[in-house]
């Protein structure tokens, strides 16, 4: 049997053609026609006020962090069960991280635990829509409004997913998406910053262009450009944008396929509900089929199941390690125990899910999982 990898980057059809076109254009640096077209498509499809392509979601989150204008010692509330890129951009600005526990129903931040963590130093709440499943954004935004806080959505996994009918990434003041090759639509490495509050638009443009007002200059609004603020180089190359555009134009095809695979897993694994925790999608959320994960009964069980699948040439992988217990942050962390974050750290296992995975393969993976549990 051919090994089944955890992920295989999707190629949908026009990638080579568009990359060739970018080369022919003799315009390879950022903000050329492919960047422009992709950005406009995102803005149009999801109604985002302003989107900026970036080199990664990590960079998009760094842009968000710079825009939050944090002072040394300001506090940022975020889940502990997340990728380091949710946290690093805020640490780089001198913020203190206040980790919040996850829900026990799914790995998203426990929105009911957020408000108790707010202090006079709190500036930002960062939420992560884990597996592309929405956090309860009405609750998050109500807390933010009560305490005058900014909300940043780490929507890295959440493209084409919705909360009460509105696209994720449009609820925070700022949000960030990823087009890393493990996400639903990709450009190898790539990301996007979304600005939902107009007042951040001009500064975002400057931060993204190394702290210069170069974008304004190219629009002909000023006759020379210079250094006006802090910033960095967050623009992706046109080669990346070309790959991304091909994917974006086919997003409905990609999503349909992913959802079919997700549904196949879910239909089969229902028989194991009780022994396994299956993904929980609240009524207010849609499922963009970014990920199919299962929650095992213990770390030991997960380790054995992953090893059993590996013997059967199936690569299933665990995910995050609680950041409040990380080598880098444990000694700085002064908050409470976060039992759900630790539970997901120990028990969550992600199954292969990528565009080229067949339903037969998904069924075969389920066969093996059932065999492991002797059902
Ligand atoms: C993938 C991911 C990131 C980082 O995205 P990059 O584009 O690789 O920088 C950040 N946060 C979450 C939740 C992710 O899943």
XYZ file of C-alpha atoms and ligand atoms in Angstrom:
390
model
C 0.000 0.000 0.000
C 1.214 3.509 -0.823
C 1.949 5.591 2.246
C -0.662 8.244 3.028
C 1.078 11.461 4.039
C -0.472 13.886 6.499
C -0.543 16.659 3.906
C 0.105 17.130 0.215
C 0.077 20.708 -1.122
C -2.795 21.263 -3.530
C -2.172 21.993 -7.218
C -5.394 22.889 -8.972
C -4.502 23.749 -12.592
C -3.473 27.280 -13.516
C -0.535 27.703 -11.137
C 2.209 27.157 -13.748
C 0.431 29.308 -16.308
C 0.145 32.235 -13.912
C 3.707 31.887 -12.634
C 4.896 31.887 -16.255
C 2.802 35.005 -16.812
C 4.380 36.692 -13.776
C 7.813 35.921 -15.224
C 6.792 37.275 -18.621
C 5.438 40.432 -16.938
C 8.973 41.241 -15.753
C 7.445 42.289 -12.457
C 8.380 39.898 -9.668
C 8.455 42.042 -6.534
C 5.330 42.732 -4.492
C 2.092 44.506 -5.377
C 2.053 43.680 -9.092
C -1.023 42.519 -11.037
C -1.294 39.088 -9.366
C -1.190 40.579 -5.877
C -3.757 43.164 -6.905
C -6.109 40.627 -8.453
C -5.914 38.209 -5.503
C -6.493 41.001 -3.008
C -9.512 42.280 -4.906
C -10.977 38.790 -5.138
C -10.665 38.302 -1.362
C -12.193 41.705 -0.671
C -15.060 41.082 -3.044
C -15.841 37.504 -2.037
C -15.744 38.121 1.721
C -16.596 41.808 1.915
C -13.329 42.618 3.723
C -12.848 46.389 3.955
C -9.137 46.140 3.185
C -6.864 43.151 2.659
C -3.081 43.071 2.258
C -1.209 40.001 1.041
C 1.799 39.200 3.208
C 4.655 36.696 3.148
C 3.034 34.577 5.886
C 0.327 34.609 8.529
C 3.117 35.086 11.068
C 3.978 38.330 9.277
C 0.304 39.294 9.061
C 0.082 38.855 12.842
C 3.225 40.965 13.244
C 1.509 43.690 11.247
C -1.517 43.372 13.547
C 0.692 43.562 16.605
C 2.456 46.702 15.330
C -0.932 48.265 14.586
C -2.085 47.563 18.159
C 0.648 49.972 19.248
C 1.502 48.082 22.434
C 3.584 49.580 25.225
C 6.009 47.551 27.338
C 3.997 45.518 29.855
C 0.658 45.764 28.090
C -1.255 42.520 28.355
C -2.569 40.367 25.539
C -5.082 37.589 26.200
C -4.754 34.567 23.910
C -5.269 30.797 24.010
C -2.380 28.653 25.192
C -3.369 25.894 22.770
C -2.165 27.558 19.578
C 0.796 27.929 17.262
C 3.762 30.046 18.406
C 2.947 32.569 15.680
C -0.154 33.681 17.582
C 2.092 34.666 20.494
C 5.483 35.728 19.091
C 4.350 38.941 17.353
C 3.049 40.321 20.665
C 6.105 39.221 22.662
C 8.245 41.012 20.067
C 6.406 44.244 20.968
C 7.092 43.763 24.702
C 3.621 42.542 25.659
C 2.894 40.214 28.546
C 0.989 37.114 27.466
C -2.078 36.163 29.482
C -2.976 32.640 28.445
C -6.575 31.538 28.498
C -7.795 27.939 28.602
C -9.512 26.180 25.715
C -13.063 24.953 25.776
C -13.492 21.256 26.544
C -15.819 20.875 23.555
C -13.263 21.976 20.982
C -9.780 23.525 21.183
C -11.029 27.109 20.725
C -10.491 29.647 23.501
C -13.036 29.280 26.323
C -14.808 32.602 25.748
C -16.446 32.389 29.179
C -12.995 32.383 30.810
C -11.716 35.523 29.055
C -13.285 38.298 31.105
C -11.798 37.131 34.429
C -8.347 37.654 32.878
C -8.914 41.313 31.972
C -6.872 43.834 34.003
C -6.277 47.581 33.576
C -3.192 46.650 31.462
C -5.125 44.480 28.992
C -5.017 45.862 25.436
C -5.826 43.012 23.077
C -7.747 39.747 22.887
C -6.445 37.350 20.244
C -8.711 34.483 19.240
C -7.803 31.506 17.057
C -10.512 29.799 15.032
C -9.118 26.307 15.503
C -9.664 23.958 12.559
C -11.525 26.825 10.893
C -14.400 26.557 13.401
C -15.527 29.946 14.713
C -15.097 31.159 18.263
C -18.231 32.833 19.648
C -17.393 36.289 18.306
C -20.466 38.071 19.702
C -19.295 37.176 23.196
C -15.669 38.102 22.458
C -16.597 41.456 20.953
C -18.960 42.263 23.830
C -16.114 41.725 26.327
C -13.815 43.860 24.169
C -16.372 46.649 24.036
C -16.993 46.591 27.789
C -13.264 46.989 28.476
C -12.242 48.996 25.426
C -9.931 46.295 24.025
C -8.796 45.463 20.524
C -9.683 42.107 18.987
C -7.333 40.287 16.618
C -8.490 37.113 14.863
C -5.847 34.529 14.057
C -7.845 33.193 11.129
C -4.877 31.223 9.744
C -7.036 28.106 9.329
C -10.328 29.857 8.747
C -10.561 30.852 5.094
C -14.094 30.481 3.726
C -15.575 29.779 7.134
C -18.427 31.707 8.718
C -19.900 32.812 12.048
C -23.636 33.523 11.983
C -23.394 33.928 8.212
C -20.494 36.404 8.206
C -16.981 35.391 7.136
C -14.353 34.771 9.793
C -11.680 37.420 9.650
C -14.286 40.179 9.546
C -15.051 40.340 13.293
C -11.852 41.604 14.905
C -10.408 45.069 14.400
C -7.674 43.159 12.567
C -7.240 39.604 11.367
C -4.685 37.316 9.772
C -4.904 34.396 7.322
C -2.354 31.830 6.185
C -1.621 30.355 2.757
C 1.061 28.003 4.048
C 1.064 24.735 2.115
C -0.799 22.973 4.932
C -3.818 25.286 4.707
C -6.899 25.065 2.450
C -5.676 27.406 -0.264
C -1.983 27.985 -0.514
C 0.980 29.761 -2.056
C 3.771 27.770 -0.390
C 4.345 30.425 2.227
C 1.930 33.315 2.317
C -0.618 35.216 4.344
C -3.006 38.122 4.468
C -3.785 40.913 6.888
C -7.388 42.077 6.952
C -8.280 45.519 8.271
C -11.859 45.833 9.474
C -11.515 49.191 11.188
C -10.739 51.865 8.586
C -8.616 53.819 10.999
C -5.807 51.237 10.702
C -5.733 51.201 6.919
C -3.235 53.949 6.219
C -0.796 52.850 8.905
C -1.057 49.207 7.740
C -0.009 50.269 4.261
C 3.039 52.064 5.697
C 4.073 49.275 8.079
C 3.877 46.770 5.238
C 6.194 48.927 3.073
C 9.134 49.136 5.505
C 7.680 52.127 7.323
C 7.561 54.269 4.181
C 4.671 55.955 2.388
C 5.741 54.304 -0.857
C 2.253 52.954 -1.649
C 0.830 56.471 -1.527
C 3.639 57.578 -3.839
C 2.792 54.852 -6.368
C -0.816 55.999 -6.332
C 0.429 59.475 -7.226
C -0.886 61.033 -4.016
C 2.520 62.444 -3.001
C 5.549 63.393 -5.125
C 8.237 61.642 -3.077
C 8.258 58.953 -0.457
C 10.213 58.577 2.750
C 10.492 56.962 6.158
C 7.468 57.909 8.237
C 6.977 55.077 10.781
C 8.304 51.696 11.921
C 7.716 48.820 9.553
C 9.124 45.811 7.796
C 8.981 44.052 4.443
C 5.731 42.133 4.455
C 5.004 41.974 0.699
C 4.992 38.604 -1.041
C 6.606 38.161 -4.435
C 4.406 38.101 -7.533
C 5.441 34.456 -8.038
C 3.673 33.556 -4.785
C 0.683 35.733 -5.621
C 0.415 34.007 -9.027
C 0.202 30.585 -7.375
C -2.323 31.948 -4.904
C -4.563 33.475 -7.580
C -4.872 30.114 -9.352
C -5.986 28.566 -6.063
C -8.348 31.357 -5.155
C -10.117 31.149 -8.503
C -10.801 27.474 -7.733
C -11.622 27.823 -4.059
C -15.126 26.380 -4.439
C -13.773 23.230 -6.081
C -11.106 22.850 -3.403
C -13.585 23.422 -0.590
C -16.146 20.997 -1.985
C -13.558 18.239 -2.128
C -12.250 18.930 1.365
C -15.752 18.977 2.828
C -16.530 15.627 1.152
C -13.442 14.065 2.756
C -14.293 15.590 6.147
C -17.851 14.293 5.908
C -16.596 10.824 4.981
C -14.431 10.722 8.104
C -17.238 12.022 10.266
C -19.830 9.558 8.985
C -17.544 6.607 9.625
C -16.052 7.660 12.958
C -19.425 8.393 14.562
C -19.407 4.729 15.546
C -16.500 5.548 17.871
C -18.152 8.543 19.533
C -17.782 8.025 23.254
C -14.404 6.365 22.895
C -13.129 9.278 20.821
C -13.937 12.968 20.943
C -15.082 13.989 17.479
C -14.909 17.566 16.128
C -17.561 19.836 17.615
C -19.070 22.483 15.333
C -21.397 24.873 17.228
C -24.643 25.982 15.565
C -23.253 29.465 14.955
C -20.277 28.108 12.973
C -19.717 26.568 9.559
C -17.094 23.948 8.836
C -14.464 24.825 6.202
C -12.976 21.323 6.451
C -9.552 22.647 7.291
C -8.863 19.723 9.566
C -10.256 16.431 10.781
C -9.074 15.708 14.296
C -10.000 13.206 16.955
C -9.539 13.444 20.705
C -8.160 10.234 22.198
C -8.776 9.072 25.756
C -5.220 9.705 26.937
C -1.714 10.575 25.792
C -0.855 6.875 25.891
C -3.786 5.952 23.680
C -2.927 8.684 21.199
C 0.716 7.630 21.037
C -0.311 4.002 20.421
C -2.912 4.913 17.810
C -0.468 7.159 15.912
C 2.144 4.383 16.017
C -0.408 1.824 14.794
C -1.427 4.070 11.899
C 2.260 4.681 11.094
C 2.802 0.889 10.885
C -0.029 0.931 8.379
C 1.678 3.712 6.408
C -0.755 6.395 7.512
C 0.728 9.583 8.867
C -1.500 11.110 11.553
C 0.009 13.854 13.689
C -0.607 15.551 17.008
C -0.697 19.330 17.166
C 0.144 22.126 19.610
C 1.870 21.947 22.970
C 0.405 24.357 25.545
C 2.410 27.573 25.172
C 2.204 28.399 28.877
C 4.295 25.274 29.517
C 6.768 25.882 26.684
C 10.496 26.092 27.298
C 10.390 29.770 26.332
C 7.384 30.936 28.336
C 6.903 28.578 31.326
C 9.174 30.595 33.622
C 7.352 33.820 32.686
C 3.874 32.385 33.183
C 2.182 33.300 36.450
C -1.425 32.333 35.689
C -3.607 29.388 36.642
C -3.518 25.805 35.400
C -5.127 25.392 31.959
C -6.432 21.831 32.041
C -8.267 21.832 28.716
C -5.281 23.227 26.865
C -3.171 20.419 28.362
C -5.878 17.873 27.531
C -5.849 18.846 23.832
C -2.039 18.883 23.907
C -2.059 15.249 25.056
C -4.992 13.783 23.175
C -5.648 15.514 19.861
C -4.654 13.650 16.699
C -5.043 15.053 13.186
C -5.882 12.715 10.309
C -4.642 13.182 6.740
C -6.809 15.719 4.889
C -5.736 17.201 1.588
C -7.226 17.834 -1.834
C -5.817 14.673 -3.446
C -6.868 12.317 -0.653
C -9.552 9.976 -1.989
C -12.694 8.932 -0.153
C -11.421 5.344 -0.423
C -8.274 6.360 1.400
C -10.296 8.147 4.073
C -12.376 4.976 4.518
C -9.246 2.878 4.722
C -7.895 5.165 7.452
C -11.192 4.695 9.315
C -10.879 0.904 8.882
C -7.516 1.047 10.605
C -8.790 3.267 13.415
C -11.676 0.870 13.988
C -9.281 -2.069 13.934
C -7.160 -0.344 16.570
C -10.208 -0.041 18.806
C -11.354 -3.598 17.927
C -14.733 -2.505 16.537
C -0.540 28.084 10.191
C -0.829 28.930 11.364
C -0.120 30.109 11.630
C 1.101 30.522 10.866
O 0.912 30.674 9.522
P 2.168 30.928 8.567
O 1.541 31.388 7.307
O 2.894 29.620 8.453
O 3.015 31.975 9.192
C -0.513 30.889 12.690
N -1.558 30.559 13.470
C -2.254 29.432 13.261
C -3.423 29.130 14.136
C -1.905 28.570 12.208
O -2.607 27.458 12.006
